[in-house]
Amino acid sequence: MLALASLHVPAALAEECPGHPDAIGTSRTIVVDPLAHPRIGTMQYPETLPLRDHEVVLTFDDGPLPKNSNQVLQILADNCAKATFFLIGEQARAFPDGVRKLVAAGHTIGTHSQTHPLTFEKMPMDKVQKQVDDGIASVTAALTDPSALAPFFRVPGLLRGPNVEQYLGSKGIQIWSADFLADDWRHISSAKVYDLAIKRLEARHKGILLLHDIQARTAAALPKILHEMKVRGYHIVQVVPATPDRPATPTDPQDWREHPAPETLPVAERPKFPSFVFAEAEQLVAPVASDFSTPDGKLLLSGEPFDRVKRPMQNNPAALWPNPVPPAEDAAAILPAPSETVFAMPEKTQPPVQAAAAQTNEPEPPAAAARAGHRVAVGRLGHGRGNQRHAGHVGKSGKMQQAEAAKITPRRQVKVASLKKREK
């Protein structure tokens, strides 16, 4: 806390903003060393600027664009508020007067690449070097004093990658991410930009706000944002780079982190880090591993949407999901497991008629054949009148079997009689 108390550097306060008694002003300026803290912004990095509670750093990307950028510049002047601008090289070459206006107004100037490509996360090193160097050269060409350019860089789209981080680090350029956004690059109203900026600021209580001075919706929302910040007790802080004649503001390492290091705090006092939301879309409850399993290891399935799922209470496995499947011990009553005998095949099957006849010399008695034909006919007739024609056909087959049996029997009887005569 002693380090934070020493961060104050007098700047344009609200009461020093002539003609604008309601201006928020700039409460103080802090000086940072890019070599000591090469990457800042908790959206992507563990460190951010050493701000006190209710302090905000305003940043603007993608300019200059005369119409909208000039409006933003005038609004900041009316509030005596200082900001950091990350300029695109092509825009600086097209509108060099806009770059010089920012410097004359006392704002901090950084760069944002030459052409704003949204491929930095996968860009090869040679292209990274060209985008960074050309952007710096274009902005420097618009400046009367090249030393006015700060060694600050913001990756377009915040699409950081190993090559751009390595190259910027080798050149001593500080990478700026952000702590929260207002989504002002999206097709939303200025009222929505205001709502998001204040809502997300209130969730964090301090931090780096990323805006775009080329957007008309941002220029329309900015006066209300600054006014509401003042009403709620927030303060604007400007950031400038350290130089040989301007040493860095003294700080402690923990001042650069949003919260003290967790290992230095008791478990009960460790903070809960807020989650960042890019768009105001309805969020779904993320499932956890216990949602998909029961104590016996069986998978549970449910058609319930995640946003309707209620988390189970501890030691209550039955409340895992709505309408859970029956417990494992009741599963046998619903889906019985088949016995092994269901799949067993008999070792011997009934032999064909021809094979049976070949194995015996005794013919089937006529009476048995007649009964067999009678049973077939009666079974067919039992199906009803509609099957009488089919039953008649089967009856005829039975009579034919009887006739065949009658023909075979006398011949075999004669053969037996002849054998008896031979025995005599």
Coordinates of C-alpha atoms in Angstrom, one line a residue:
M1 CA 0.0 0.0 0.0
L2 CA 2.9 2.3 0.6
A3 CA 4.0 1.8 -3.0
L4 CA 0.5 2.7 -4.2
A5 CA 0.4 5.8 -2.1
S6 CA 3.6 7.0 -3.9
L7 CA 2.1 6.6 -7.4
H8 CA 0.4 10.0 -7.4
V9 CA 1.7 12.5 -9.9
P10 CA -0.4 15.8 -10.2
A11 CA -2.4 16.1 -13.4
A12 CA -5.4 18.0 -14.7
L13 CA -8.0 17.6 -12.0
A14 CA -11.7 18.3 -12.5
E15 CA -11.6 21.6 -10.7
E16 CA -8.8 22.7 -13.0
C17 CA -10.9 22.1 -16.2
P18 CA -12.0 25.7 -17.1
G19 CA -15.6 26.0 -18.2
H20 CA -16.5 22.4 -17.4
P21 CA -17.2 22.0 -13.6
D22 CA -18.7 18.5 -14.1
A23 CA -15.6 17.2 -15.9
I24 CA -14.1 14.1 -14.6
G25 CA -10.5 15.3 -15.2
T26 CA -7.3 13.2 -14.9
S27 CA -6.5 12.3 -11.4
R28 CA -2.9 11.3 -11.9
T29 CA -0.2 10.0 -14.2
I30 CA 1.9 6.8 -13.7
V31 CA 5.2 6.1 -15.5
V32 CA 5.8 2.5 -16.5
D33 CA 8.9 0.6 -17.6
P34 CA 8.1 -1.6 -20.6
L35 CA 11.2 -3.8 -19.9
A36 CA 10.1 -4.5 -16.4
H37 CA 6.5 -5.3 -17.3
P38 CA 6.4 -6.3 -21.0
R39 CA 2.8 -7.5 -21.2
I40 CA -0.2 -6.1 -19.4
G41 CA -4.0 -6.6 -19.4
T42 CA -5.8 -9.3 -17.4
M43 CA -7.9 -10.4 -20.4
Q44 CA -4.7 -12.2 -21.6
Y45 CA -1.9 -11.7 -19.1
P46 CA -1.3 -12.1 -15.4
E47 CA -0.3 -8.5 -15.0
T48 CA -2.1 -5.2 -15.5
L49 CA -1.4 -1.6 -14.6
P50 CA -0.9 -0.8 -10.9
L51 CA -4.2 1.0 -10.4
R52 CA -6.0 1.8 -7.2
D53 CA -9.6 0.9 -6.6
H54 CA -12.0 3.0 -8.9
E55 CA -9.2 4.1 -11.3
V56 CA -9.6 3.7 -15.1
V57 CA -7.2 4.0 -18.0
L58 CA -8.9 5.0 -21.3
T59 CA -7.5 3.5 -24.5
F60 CA -8.7 3.9 -28.1
D61 CA -7.8 1.8 -31.2
D62 CA -7.8 2.1 -35.0
G63 CA -7.5 5.8 -35.5
P64 CA -7.1 8.4 -36.6
L65 CA -10.3 8.9 -38.6
P66 CA -11.0 12.6 -38.8
K67 CA -14.8 12.8 -38.2
N68 CA -15.2 10.5 -35.3
S69 CA -11.7 10.8 -33.9
N70 CA -12.0 14.5 -33.7
Q71 CA -15.3 14.2 -31.8
V72 CA -13.6 11.8 -29.3
L73 CA -10.7 14.2 -29.0
Q74 CA -13.1 17.1 -28.2
I75 CA -15.1 15.2 -25.7
L76 CA -11.8 14.2 -23.8
A77 CA -10.7 17.9 -24.0
D78 CA -14.1 19.0 -22.5
N79 CA -13.5 16.6 -19.6
C80 CA -9.8 17.3 -19.2
A81 CA -9.3 13.5 -19.5
K82 CA -6.2 12.0 -21.0
A83 CA -6.1 8.6 -22.8
T84 CA -3.8 6.3 -24.8
F85 CA -4.3 5.9 -28.5
F86 CA -3.1 2.9 -30.5
L87 CA -2.8 4.1 -34.1
I88 CA -2.8 2.2 -37.4
G89 CA 0.1 3.1 -39.7
E90 CA -2.0 3.5 -42.8
Q91 CA -4.4 5.8 -41.0
A92 CA -1.5 7.9 -39.7
R93 CA -0.1 8.3 -43.2
A94 CA -3.5 9.2 -44.6
F95 CA -4.4 11.6 -41.8
P96 CA -1.1 12.9 -40.2
D97 CA -2.8 16.0 -38.8
G98 CA -4.9 13.7 -36.6
V99 CA -1.8 12.2 -35.1
R100 CA -0.3 15.7 -34.4
K101 CA -3.6 16.8 -32.7
L102 CA -3.4 13.9 -30.3
V103 CA 0.1 14.8 -29.3
A104 CA -0.7 18.5 -28.9
A105 CA -3.6 17.6 -26.6
G106 CA -1.2 15.7 -24.4
H107 CA -2.4 12.1 -25.0
T108 CA -0.2 9.1 -25.1
I109 CA 0.5 7.6 -28.6
G110 CA 1.1 3.9 -29.3
T111 CA 0.9 1.8 -32.4
H112 CA -1.5 -0.9 -33.7
S113 CA 0.4 -2.4 -36.7
Q114 CA 0.5 -1.0 -40.3
T115 CA -2.7 -2.5 -41.8
H116 CA -4.6 -4.1 -38.9
P117 CA -4.4 -7.7 -40.0
L118 CA -6.3 -10.2 -37.9
T119 CA -3.8 -13.0 -38.3
F120 CA -1.1 -12.1 -35.8
E121 CA -1.6 -15.3 -33.8
K122 CA -0.4 -17.4 -36.8
M123 CA 1.8 -14.9 -38.7
P124 CA 5.4 -15.8 -39.5
M125 CA 8.1 -13.7 -38.0
D126 CA 9.1 -11.8 -41.2
K127 CA 5.5 -10.6 -41.6
V128 CA 5.3 -9.7 -37.9
Q129 CA 8.4 -7.6 -38.2
K130 CA 7.1 -5.8 -41.2
Q131 CA 3.7 -5.0 -39.7
V132 CA 5.2 -3.7 -36.5
D133 CA 8.1 -1.7 -38.0
D134 CA 6.0 -0.2 -40.8
G135 CA 3.3 0.9 -38.3
I136 CA 5.9 2.6 -36.1
A137 CA 7.5 4.2 -39.2
S138 CA 4.2 5.5 -40.4
V139 CA 3.2 7.1 -37.1
T140 CA 6.7 8.5 -36.5
A141 CA 6.6 10.2 -39.9
A142 CA 3.5 12.1 -38.9
L143 CA 5.1 13.4 -35.7
T144 CA 7.1 16.6 -35.3
D145 CA 9.0 15.0 -32.4
P146 CA 9.6 11.2 -32.9
S147 CA 10.2 10.8 -29.1
A148 CA 6.5 11.5 -28.6
L149 CA 5.8 8.0 -29.7
A150 CA 5.5 5.6 -26.7
P151 CA 6.9 2.0 -27.0
F152 CA 3.3 0.7 -26.5
F153 CA 1.7 -1.8 -28.9
R154 CA -1.7 -3.5 -29.0
V155 CA -2.2 -6.5 -31.2
P156 CA -5.1 -6.1 -33.6
G157 CA -8.1 -8.1 -32.4
L158 CA -6.0 -9.0 -29.3
L159 CA -4.9 -12.0 -31.4
R160 CA -1.6 -12.5 -29.7
G161 CA 0.9 -15.1 -30.9
P162 CA 4.4 -16.3 -29.9
N163 CA 6.1 -14.5 -32.8
V164 CA 4.6 -11.1 -32.2
E165 CA 5.2 -11.4 -28.4
Q166 CA 8.8 -12.5 -29.0
Y167 CA 9.5 -9.7 -31.5
L168 CA 8.0 -6.9 -29.5
G169 CA 9.9 -8.1 -26.4
S170 CA 13.1 -8.0 -28.3
K171 CA 12.5 -4.4 -29.2
G172 CA 11.5 -3.4 -25.6
I173 CA 7.9 -2.6 -26.7
Q174 CA 5.2 -3.1 -24.1
I175 CA 2.2 -5.2 -25.3
W176 CA -1.2 -3.8 -24.1
S177 CA -4.2 -6.1 -23.9
A178 CA -7.2 -4.8 -21.8
D179 CA -9.1 -5.5 -18.6
F180 CA -12.6 -5.0 -20.1
L181 CA -14.3 -3.9 -23.3
A182 CA -17.5 -2.2 -24.3
D183 CA -18.0 -4.2 -27.6
D184 CA -18.1 -0.9 -29.5
W185 CA -16.8 -2.5 -32.7
R186 CA -20.0 -4.5 -33.0
H187 CA -23.2 -3.3 -34.6
I188 CA -24.8 -2.2 -31.4
S189 CA -26.4 1.1 -30.3
S190 CA -24.4 3.8 -28.4
A191 CA -26.7 3.1 -25.4
K192 CA -25.5 -0.5 -25.4
V193 CA -21.9 0.6 -25.5
Y194 CA -22.6 2.8 -22.5
D195 CA -24.4 -0.1 -20.7
L196 CA -21.6 -2.6 -21.3
A197 CA -18.8 -0.1 -20.3
I198 CA -20.4 0.7 -17.0
K199 CA -21.6 -2.8 -16.2
R200 CA -18.2 -4.3 -16.7
L201 CA -16.4 -1.5 -14.9
E202 CA -18.7 -2.0 -11.9
A203 CA -17.8 -5.7 -12.0
R204 CA -14.1 -5.0 -11.8
H205 CA -14.0 -1.6 -10.0
K206 CA -10.8 -0.6 -12.0
G207 CA -8.8 -1.4 -15.1
I208 CA -7.9 -0.7 -18.7
L209 CA -11.0 0.1 -20.9
L210 CA -10.6 -0.6 -24.6
L211 CA -12.7 1.6 -27.0
H212 CA -12.4 2.6 -30.7
D213 CA -12.3 6.3 -31.6
I214 CA -13.2 5.6 -35.2
Q215 CA -16.7 4.5 -34.3
A216 CA -19.6 7.0 -34.3
R217 CA -21.4 4.9 -31.6
T218 CA -18.3 5.4 -29.3
A219 CA -18.3 9.1 -29.8
A220 CA -22.0 9.2 -29.0
A221 CA -21.6 7.1 -25.8
L222 CA -18.4 8.6 -24.5
P223 CA -19.9 11.8 -22.8
K224 CA -22.3 9.7 -20.8
I225 CA -19.7 7.1 -19.9
L226 CA -17.3 9.8 -18.5
H227 CA -20.2 11.5 -16.6
E228 CA -21.4 8.2 -15.0
M229 CA -17.8 7.4 -14.1
K230 CA -17.5 10.7 -12.2
V231 CA -20.9 10.2 -10.5
R232 CA -19.9 6.7 -9.3
G233 CA -16.6 8.0 -7.9
Y234 CA -14.2 6.7 -10.6
H235 CA -10.9 8.5 -11.6
I236 CA -9.0 8.7 -14.9
V237 CA -5.3 7.8 -14.9
Q238 CA -2.9 8.5 -17.8
V239 CA 0.0 6.2 -18.5
V240 CA 3.4 7.3 -20.0
P241 CA 6.6 5.4 -20.7
A242 CA 9.7 5.8 -18.6
T243 CA 12.7 7.7 -20.1
P244 CA 16.2 8.5 -18.8
D245 CA 14.8 11.8 -17.6
R246 CA 11.5 10.3 -16.3
P247 CA 12.0 7.2 -14.1
A248 CA 9.2 4.7 -13.5
T249 CA 6.8 5.2 -10.7
P250 CA 7.9 3.1 -7.7
T251 CA 5.7 0.0 -7.3
D252 CA 5.8 -3.4 -5.7
P253 CA 5.4 -6.6 -7.8
Q254 CA 2.0 -7.4 -6.3
D255 CA 0.7 -3.9 -7.5
W256 CA 0.8 -5.2 -11.1
R257 CA -1.5 -8.0 -10.4
E258 CA -5.3 -7.7 -10.1
H259 CA -5.2 -9.5 -6.8
P260 CA -2.4 -10.5 -4.4
A261 CA -0.7 -13.8 -5.3
P262 CA -3.0 -16.6 -4.1
E263 CA -0.1 -18.4 -2.3
T264 CA 0.3 -15.4 0.0
L265 CA -3.3 -15.5 1.2
P266 CA -5.2 -17.9 3.5
V267 CA -7.5 -20.2 1.7
A268 CA -10.6 -18.5 3.0
E269 CA -9.4 -15.1 1.7
R270 CA -8.4 -16.1 -1.8
P271 CA -10.4 -14.1 -4.3
K272 CA -12.8 -15.3 -6.9
F273 CA -11.6 -14.1 -10.4
P274 CA -14.6 -12.8 -12.4
S275 CA -15.2 -14.2 -15.9
F276 CA -15.2 -11.9 -18.9
V277 CA -18.2 -11.9 -21.3
F278 CA -17.6 -10.5 -24.8
A279 CA -21.3 -10.3 -25.7
E280 CA -24.5 -10.2 -23.7
A281 CA -25.7 -13.6 -24.8
E282 CA -27.5 -16.0 -22.5
Q283 CA -25.0 -18.3 -20.8
L284 CA -25.5 -22.0 -20.4
V285 CA -24.5 -23.9 -17.3
A286 CA -21.3 -25.8 -18.1
P287 CA -21.7 -29.5 -17.1
V288 CA -19.2 -31.0 -14.7
A289 CA -17.9 -34.6 -14.7
S290 CA -20.2 -35.7 -12.0
D291 CA -23.2 -34.9 -14.2
F292 CA -22.5 -37.8 -16.5
S293 CA -21.9 -40.6 -14.0
T294 CA -23.4 -42.4 -11.1
P295 CA -21.6 -44.1 -8.2
D296 CA -21.7 -47.4 -10.1
G297 CA -20.0 -45.9 -13.1
K298 CA -23.0 -46.1 -15.5
L299 CA -23.6 -43.3 -18.0
L300 CA -26.7 -41.1 -17.4
L301 CA -28.4 -39.5 -20.3
S302 CA -30.9 -36.7 -20.2
G303 CA -32.7 -34.5 -22.7
E304 CA -32.9 -31.6 -20.3
P305 CA -31.1 -28.4 -21.5
F306 CA -28.0 -27.5 -19.5
D307 CA -29.6 -24.2 -18.3
R308 CA -32.3 -26.2 -16.5
V309 CA -30.0 -28.6 -14.8
K310 CA -29.8 -28.4 -11.1
R311 CA -26.5 -29.3 -9.5
P312 CA -26.7 -32.3 -7.2
M313 CA -26.2 -31.8 -3.6
Q314 CA -23.3 -33.6 -1.9
N315 CA -23.9 -37.2 -0.8
N316 CA -27.1 -37.3 -2.9
P317 CA -26.3 -39.3 -6.1
A318 CA -30.0 -39.7 -6.8
A319 CA -30.3 -36.0 -7.6
L320 CA -27.7 -36.0 -10.4
W321 CA -30.1 -35.1 -13.2
P322 CA -33.8 -34.7 -13.5
N323 CA -35.7 -38.0 -14.1
P324 CA -32.7 -40.2 -13.5
V325 CA -32.6 -43.8 -14.8
P326 CA -33.5 -46.5 -12.3
P327 CA -30.7 -47.7 -9.9
A328 CA -28.6 -50.6 -11.0
E329 CA -30.2 -53.1 -8.7
D330 CA -33.6 -52.5 -10.3
A331 CA -32.3 -52.8 -13.9
A332 CA -32.7 -56.7 -13.9
A333 CA -36.5 -56.4 -13.4
I334 CA -36.8 -54.1 -16.5
L335 CA -34.2 -55.5 -18.9
P336 CA -33.5 -59.2 -17.9
A337 CA -30.1 -60.5 -18.9
P338 CA -30.5 -63.5 -21.3
S339 CA -29.4 -66.9 -20.1
E340 CA -26.7 -68.8 -21.8
T341 CA -29.2 -71.5 -22.7
V342 CA -31.1 -69.1 -24.9
F343 CA -28.2 -69.2 -27.4
A344 CA -27.5 -73.0 -27.1
M345 CA -28.4 -75.2 -30.1
P346 CA -29.5 -78.8 -29.7
E347 CA -26.7 -81.3 -30.6
K348 CA -29.0 -83.4 -32.8
T349 CA -31.8 -82.4 -35.0
Q350 CA -34.7 -84.5 -36.4
P351 CA -33.3 -86.4 -39.4
P352 CA -34.9 -86.0 -42.8
V353 CA -37.7 -88.4 -43.8
Q354 CA -35.5 -90.0 -46.4
A355 CA -32.7 -90.6 -43.9
A356 CA -35.1 -92.2 -41.4
A357 CA -36.5 -94.5 -44.0
A358 CA -33.1 -95.6 -45.0
Q359 CA -32.2 -96.5 -41.4
T360 CA -35.1 -98.9 -40.8
N361 CA -36.7 -101.7 -42.8
E362 CA -40.0 -101.5 -41.0
P363 CA -42.6 -99.3 -42.7
E364 CA -44.9 -97.0 -40.8
P365 CA -48.1 -98.9 -40.1
P366 CA -51.1 -97.8 -42.2
A367 CA -53.0 -96.7 -39.1
A368 CA -50.2 -94.5 -38.0
A369 CA -49.9 -92.9 -41.4
A370 CA -53.7 -92.4 -41.5
R371 CA -53.6 -90.7 -38.1
A372 CA -50.8 -88.4 -39.2
G373 CA -52.7 -87.3 -42.2
H374 CA -55.8 -86.8 -40.1
R375 CA -53.9 -84.7 -37.6
V376 CA -52.5 -82.4 -40.4
A377 CA -56.0 -82.0 -41.8
V378 CA -57.6 -81.2 -38.5
G379 CA -54.8 -78.7 -37.6
R380 CA -55.4 -76.8 -40.8
L381 CA -59.1 -76.8 -40.4
G382 CA -58.8 -75.3 -37.0
H383 CA -57.9 -71.9 -38.4
G384 CA -61.4 -71.2 -39.6
R385 CA -63.5 -71.0 -42.7
G386 CA -61.1 -68.9 -44.6
N387 CA -58.6 -71.7 -44.6
Q388 CA -61.0 -74.5 -45.7
R389 CA -59.5 -74.6 -49.2
H390 CA -56.0 -75.0 -47.7
A391 CA -57.3 -77.7 -45.3
G392 CA -58.9 -79.6 -48.1
H393 CA -55.6 -79.6 -50.0
V394 CA -53.8 -80.9 -46.9
G395 CA -56.6 -83.5 -46.5
K396 CA -56.0 -84.8 -50.0
S397 CA -52.3 -85.1 -49.1
G398 CA -53.2 -87.2 -46.2
K399 CA -55.3 -89.5 -48.3
M400 CA -52.4 -89.8 -50.8
Q401 CA -50.2 -90.8 -47.9
Q402 CA -52.7 -93.4 -46.9
A403 CA -52.9 -94.8 -50.4
E404 CA -49.1 -95.0 -50.7
A405 CA -49.0 -96.8 -47.3
A406 CA -51.6 -99.3 -48.6
K407 CA -49.6 -100.1 -51.7
I408 CA -46.4 -100.7 -49.7
T409 CA -48.0 -102.9 -46.9
P410 CA -49.4 -105.8 -49.1
R411 CA -46.1 -106.2 -50.9
R412 CA -44.1 -106.4 -47.7
Q413 CA -46.7 -108.9 -46.2
V414 CA -46.3 -111.2 -49.2
K415 CA -42.5 -111.0 -48.7
V416 CA -42.8 -112.0 -45.1
A417 CA -45.2 -114.9 -46.0
S418 CA -42.7 -116.3 -48.5
L419 CA -40.0 -116.3 -45.9
K420 CA -42.3 -118.4 -43.6
K421 CA -42.8 -121.0 -46.4
R422 CA -39.0 -121.3 -46.9
E423 CA -38.6 -122.0 -43.2
K424 CA -41.0 -125.0 -43.4

